[in-house]
């Protein structure tokens, strides 16, 4: 009878000096993160678990190797620094984490049935497979949480590991749906059981110092320092919480904000060289008004803060009035709106003008008094930066005129207007050359022979981008420079005249910026269409781009 050959574990081969540590790890874990279970060593596991009799207290890890005082552990998730420190404190001298596939962890955990029934999830928009690991990792960690606060900390840690900006907790008939907003797009992560849904929301309100007895009105709060542990304390996160009564209970949203502004370089905002040169020239002016416009979540605050840091030198006094203060900036005096105490935007702005400012940032112009004061400040020796909510840059002009200031004052005060959106970038890890369809070229108004086809790219989808094909975001901007002609039109002209003039001078429109982003491989046509207003690619706007115009865009 033929006997099966004895397979030595990777650890045994390593100890006998047949292979190196690096070769042993390659024997255990392949390039896709799959584990060769036959190469694992029982003694390595036994030694590791002597320190951890309660495996439920562990993060999801598999002991792979023990070599020269270092434990190599496989994990399907990013293990937090706190968890690694805790493992090391159990007299384990050094810990190194090796990424593995979630399915391999489930097999090792004696749950093979779940593997065979697991099918790839398809995204109905992209047609690509969605990454399962976020949900799987979250569920693995949730299974080890002992109470509701532990579950919430698990969800927050998972959101931070996966670059999420918001966590949505939504009551459903069968439980509490959890979604993360990653790169501006919401993703279903998991669903908490119905029997603990209300308890989780109550625990979140306790953590946020809200009134747990009142579930009939919206509430706002922030998660206190004593609950900020692990990655959020390491990164210096500000966690703001909002609740809203709805059918089935209360919905909660947790906003995750770094306390320090992550944007410090104007060149990283996404402006084209032409647009950045014009915008930078506005910031060098001693007086005037610059308006940033766009919907919530379009990156206006990040652009404003980066701009303020650029101009906040030793020689100038920079003061802001915001609602709320989202990032704490050096060399800048920041004040926060408090309407209940009478500290409105208008009141704050009036007070700022008595503080000898050189540069003023008003978080948002909402009413006539604020607009009037801001415009007059821009005319009396101050550089004023502010925001409005409009669809595009030209739309800011009728909006601010509608709020109330005299058109003559507005035309004299304005330096320029920036409208922006955030588009997802093509993932650099899985980007591939892409040939556009005729329909895509038609949407942008491009002729194939002039469309810079060698630079078009599309992400195939990989573990780095959760199989979405996109990783990270950057701004796509529309920039209206207020020259003498525009000033005259603001004062005594019409929007029709303005649009006609802007078309003549080929101003930096959303359409031009979109063409630049797509034809240089930064993003895709689908992504541009997802974030830009429909009027950007109207019939009049999509006339074929001339060769000289395209060359100017790509230059």
mmCIF file of N, CA and C in Angstrom, residues 499-551:
data_model
loop_
_atom_site.group_PDB
_atom_site.id
_atom_site.type_symbol
_atom_site.label_atom_id
_atom_site.label_comp_id
_atom_site.label_asym_id
_atom_site.label_seq_id
_atom_site.Cartn_x
_atom_site.Cartn_y
_atom_site.Cartn_z
ATOM 1 N N UNK A 499 -22.581 84.142 -19.776
ATOM 2 C CA UNK A 499 -22.275 82.835 -20.361
ATOM 3 C C UNK A 499 -21.683 82.982 -21.756
ATOM 4 N N UNK A 500 -22.192 83.935 -22.518
ATOM 5 C CA UNK A 500 -21.672 84.153 -23.861
ATOM 6 C C UNK A 500 -20.210 84.591 -23.810
ATOM 7 N N UNK A 501 -19.908 85.505 -22.877
ATOM 8 C CA UNK A 501 -18.533 85.988 -22.757
ATOM 9 C C UNK A 501 -17.591 84.877 -22.278
ATOM 10 N N UNK A 502 -18.040 84.087 -21.305
ATOM 11 C CA UNK A 502 -17.189 83.010 -20.790
ATOM 12 C C UNK A 502 -16.895 81.974 -21.864
ATOM 13 N N UNK A 503 -17.865 81.723 -22.744
ATOM 14 C CA UNK A 503 -17.648 80.792 -23.839
ATOM 15 C C UNK A 503 -16.613 81.340 -24.814
ATOM 16 N N UNK A 504 -16.621 82.639 -25.021
ATOM 17 C CA UNK A 504 -15.664 83.269 -25.948
ATOM 18 C C UNK A 504 -14.233 83.163 -25.434
ATOM 19 N N UNK A 505 -14.046 83.299 -24.122
ATOM 20 C CA UNK A 505 -12.679 83.314 -23.578
ATOM 21 C C UNK A 505 -12.214 81.932 -23.137
ATOM 22 N N UNK A 506 -13.048 80.871 -23.332
ATOM 23 C CA UNK A 506 -12.680 79.507 -22.925
ATOM 24 C C UNK A 506 -12.218 79.456 -21.463
ATOM 25 N N UNK A 507 -13.076 79.953 -20.574
ATOM 26 C CA UNK A 507 -12.696 79.956 -19.161
ATOM 27 C C UNK A 507 -12.580 78.530 -18.629
ATOM 28 N N UNK A 508 -11.906 78.375 -17.498
ATOM 29 C CA UNK A 508 -11.651 77.040 -16.933
ATOM 30 C C UNK A 508 -12.960 76.488 -16.373
ATOM 31 N N UNK A 509 -13.712 75.811 -17.227
ATOM 32 C CA UNK A 509 -15.027 75.287 -16.851
ATOM 33 C C UNK A 509 -14.897 73.867 -16.311
ATOM 34 N N UNK A 510 -15.994 73.378 -15.722
ATOM 35 C CA UNK A 510 -16.033 71.984 -15.283
ATOM 36 C C UNK A 510 -15.750 71.050 -16.455
ATOM 37 N N UNK A 511 -16.295 71.395 -17.623
ATOM 38 C CA UNK A 511 -16.107 70.532 -18.798
ATOM 39 C C UNK A 511 -14.636 70.436 -19.175
ATOM 40 N N UNK A 512 -13.942 71.573 -19.201
ATOM 41 C CA UNK A 512 -12.521 71.544 -19.525
ATOM 42 C C UNK A 512 -11.729 70.758 -18.484
ATOM 43 N N UNK A 513 -12.062 70.945 -17.210
ATOM 44 C CA UNK A 513 -11.372 70.208 -16.150
ATOM 45 C C UNK A 513 -11.649 68.715 -16.241
ATOM 46 N N UNK A 514 -12.900 68.364 -16.590
ATOM 47 C CA UNK A 514 -13.255 66.954 -16.736
ATOM 48 C C UNK A 514 -12.454 66.313 -17.863
ATOM 49 N N UNK A 515 -12.340 67.011 -18.983
ATOM 50 C CA UNK A 515 -11.564 66.490 -20.108
ATOM 51 C C UNK A 515 -10.116 66.271 -19.697
ATOM 52 N N UNK A 516 -9.572 67.220 -18.964
ATOM 53 C CA UNK A 516 -8.174 67.080 -18.533
ATOM 54 C C UNK A 516 -7.995 65.865 -17.631
ATOM 55 N N UNK A 517 -8.910 65.674 -16.671
ATOM 56 C CA UNK A 517 -8.783 64.551 -15.738
ATOM 57 C C UNK A 517 -8.911 63.208 -16.449
ATOM 58 N N UNK A 518 -9.845 63.121 -17.387
ATOM 59 C CA UNK A 518 -10.088 61.851 -18.068
ATOM 60 C C UNK A 518 -8.976 61.536 -19.063
ATOM 61 N N UNK A 519 -8.581 62.517 -19.850
ATOM 62 C CA UNK A 519 -7.600 62.265 -20.914
ATOM 63 C C UNK A 519 -6.170 62.176 -20.408
ATOM 64 N N UNK A 520 -5.953 62.416 -19.125
ATOM 65 C CA UNK A 520 -4.632 62.178 -18.530
ATOM 66 C C UNK A 520 -4.649 60.962 -17.603
ATOM 67 N N UNK A 521 -5.758 60.225 -17.581
ATOM 68 C CA UNK A 521 -5.823 58.982 -16.830
ATOM 69 C C UNK A 521 -6.061 59.135 -15.349
ATOM 70 N N UNK A 522 -6.443 60.325 -14.892
ATOM 71 C CA UNK A 522 -6.681 60.539 -13.460
ATOM 72 C C UNK A 522 -7.978 59.885 -13.019
ATOM 73 N N UNK A 523 -9.037 60.015 -13.830
ATOM 74 C CA UNK A 523 -10.335 59.454 -13.474
ATOM 75 C C UNK A 523 -11.022 58.958 -14.748
ATOM 76 N N UNK A 524 -12.302 58.622 -14.641
ATOM 77 C CA UNK A 524 -13.032 58.046 -15.773
ATOM 78 C C UNK A 524 -14.253 58.892 -16.120
ATOM 79 N N UNK A 525 -14.809 58.637 -17.293
ATOM 80 C CA UNK A 525 -16.010 59.356 -17.716
ATOM 81 C C UNK A 525 -17.162 59.070 -16.757
ATOM 82 N N UNK A 526 -17.309 57.814 -16.329
ATOM 83 C CA UNK A 526 -18.394 57.462 -15.403
ATOM 84 C C UNK A 526 -18.308 58.260 -14.115
ATOM 85 N N UNK A 527 -17.102 58.422 -13.602
ATOM 86 C CA UNK A 527 -16.933 59.146 -12.348
ATOM 87 C C UNK A 527 -17.232 60.629 -12.525
ATOM 88 N N UNK A 528 -16.820 61.188 -13.640
ATOM 89 C CA UNK A 528 -17.102 62.594 -13.923
ATOM 90 C C UNK A 528 -18.607 62.825 -14.016
ATOM 91 N N UNK A 529 -19.308 61.922 -14.706
ATOM 92 C CA UNK A 529 -20.755 62.058 -14.834
ATOM 93 C C UNK A 529 -21.465 61.875 -13.502
ATOM 94 N N UNK A 530 -20.846 61.121 -12.588
ATOM 95 C CA UNK A 530 -21.465 60.884 -11.279
ATOM 96 C C UNK A 530 -21.493 62.137 -10.424
ATOM 97 N N UNK A 531 -20.460 62.995 -10.547
ATOM 98 C CA UNK A 531 -20.346 64.105 -9.608
ATOM 99 C C UNK A 531 -20.677 65.475 -10.198
ATOM 100 N N UNK A 532 -20.640 65.616 -11.515
ATOM 101 C CA UNK A 532 -20.860 66.940 -12.097
ATOM 102 C C UNK A 532 -22.328 67.168 -12.449
ATOM 103 N N UNK A 533 -22.793 68.420 -12.377
ATOM 104 C CA UNK A 533 -24.185 68.704 -12.753
ATOM 105 C C UNK A 533 -24.425 68.401 -14.224
ATOM 106 N N UNK A 534 -25.667 68.004 -14.540
ATOM 107 C CA UNK A 534 -25.994 67.626 -15.906
ATOM 108 C C UNK A 534 -25.762 68.719 -16.919
ATOM 109 N N UNK A 535 -25.883 69.984 -16.491
ATOM 110 C CA UNK A 535 -25.703 71.096 -17.423
ATOM 111 C C UNK A 535 -24.279 71.185 -17.954
ATOM 112 N N UNK A 536 -23.331 70.543 -17.254
ATOM 113 C CA UNK A 536 -21.938 70.595 -17.694
ATOM 114 C C UNK A 536 -21.778 70.019 -19.094
ATOM 115 N N UNK A 537 -22.518 68.957 -19.377
ATOM 116 C CA UNK A 537 -22.387 68.285 -20.664
ATOM 117 C C UNK A 537 -23.674 68.404 -21.465
ATOM 118 N N UNK A 538 -24.271 69.600 -21.426
ATOM 119 C CA UNK A 538 -25.477 69.847 -22.209
ATOM 120 C C UNK A 538 -25.123 69.841 -23.685
ATOM 121 N N UNK A 539 -26.141 69.885 -24.532
ATOM 122 C CA UNK A 539 -25.930 69.798 -25.978
ATOM 123 C C UNK A 539 -25.027 70.924 -26.481
ATOM 124 N N UNK A 540 -25.231 72.133 -25.968
ATOM 125 C CA UNK A 540 -24.419 73.253 -26.419
ATOM 126 C C UNK A 540 -22.972 73.111 -25.964
ATOM 127 N N UNK A 541 -22.807 72.482 -24.792
ATOM 128 C CA UNK A 541 -21.462 72.398 -24.237
ATOM 129 C C UNK A 541 -20.636 71.301 -24.871
ATOM 130 N N UNK A 542 -21.290 70.330 -25.543
ATOM 131 C CA UNK A 542 -20.554 69.176 -26.031
ATOM 132 C C UNK A 542 -20.230 69.247 -27.505
ATOM 133 N N UNK A 543 -20.179 70.429 -28.055
ATOM 134 C CA UNK A 543 -19.695 70.581 -29.415
ATOM 135 C C UNK A 543 -18.231 70.158 -29.453
ATOM 136 N N UNK A 544 -17.780 69.640 -30.564
ATOM 137 C CA UNK A 544 -16.441 69.089 -30.659
ATOM 138 C C UNK A 544 -15.369 70.087 -30.238
ATOM 139 N N UNK A 545 -14.434 69.609 -29.414
ATOM 140 C CA UNK A 545 -13.350 70.453 -28.959
ATOM 141 C C UNK A 545 -12.323 70.613 -30.078
ATOM 142 N N UNK A 546 -11.930 71.847 -30.327
ATOM 143 C CA UNK A 546 -10.931 72.095 -31.344
ATOM 144 C C UNK A 546 -9.568 71.625 -30.851
ATOM 145 N N UNK A 547 -8.691 71.308 -31.810
ATOM 146 C CA UNK A 547 -7.375 70.780 -31.458
ATOM 147 C C UNK A 547 -6.608 71.758 -30.558
ATOM 148 N N UNK A 548 -6.664 73.043 -30.867
ATOM 149 C CA UNK A 548 -5.941 74.040 -30.083
ATOM 150 C C UNK A 548 -6.473 74.102 -28.656
ATOM 151 N N UNK A 549 -7.803 73.966 -28.513
ATOM 152 C CA UNK A 549 -8.398 74.010 -27.174
ATOM 153 C C UNK A 549 -7.963 72.806 -26.354
ATOM 154 N N UNK A 550 -7.978 71.615 -26.984
ATOM 155 C CA UNK A 550 -7.565 70.410 -26.275
ATOM 156 C C UNK A 550 -6.101 70.499 -25.873
ATOM 157 N N UNK A 551 -5.273 71.018 -26.766
ATOM 158 C CA UNK A 551 -3.859 71.174 -26.446
ATOM 159 C C UNK A 551 -3.674 72.086 -25.244
#
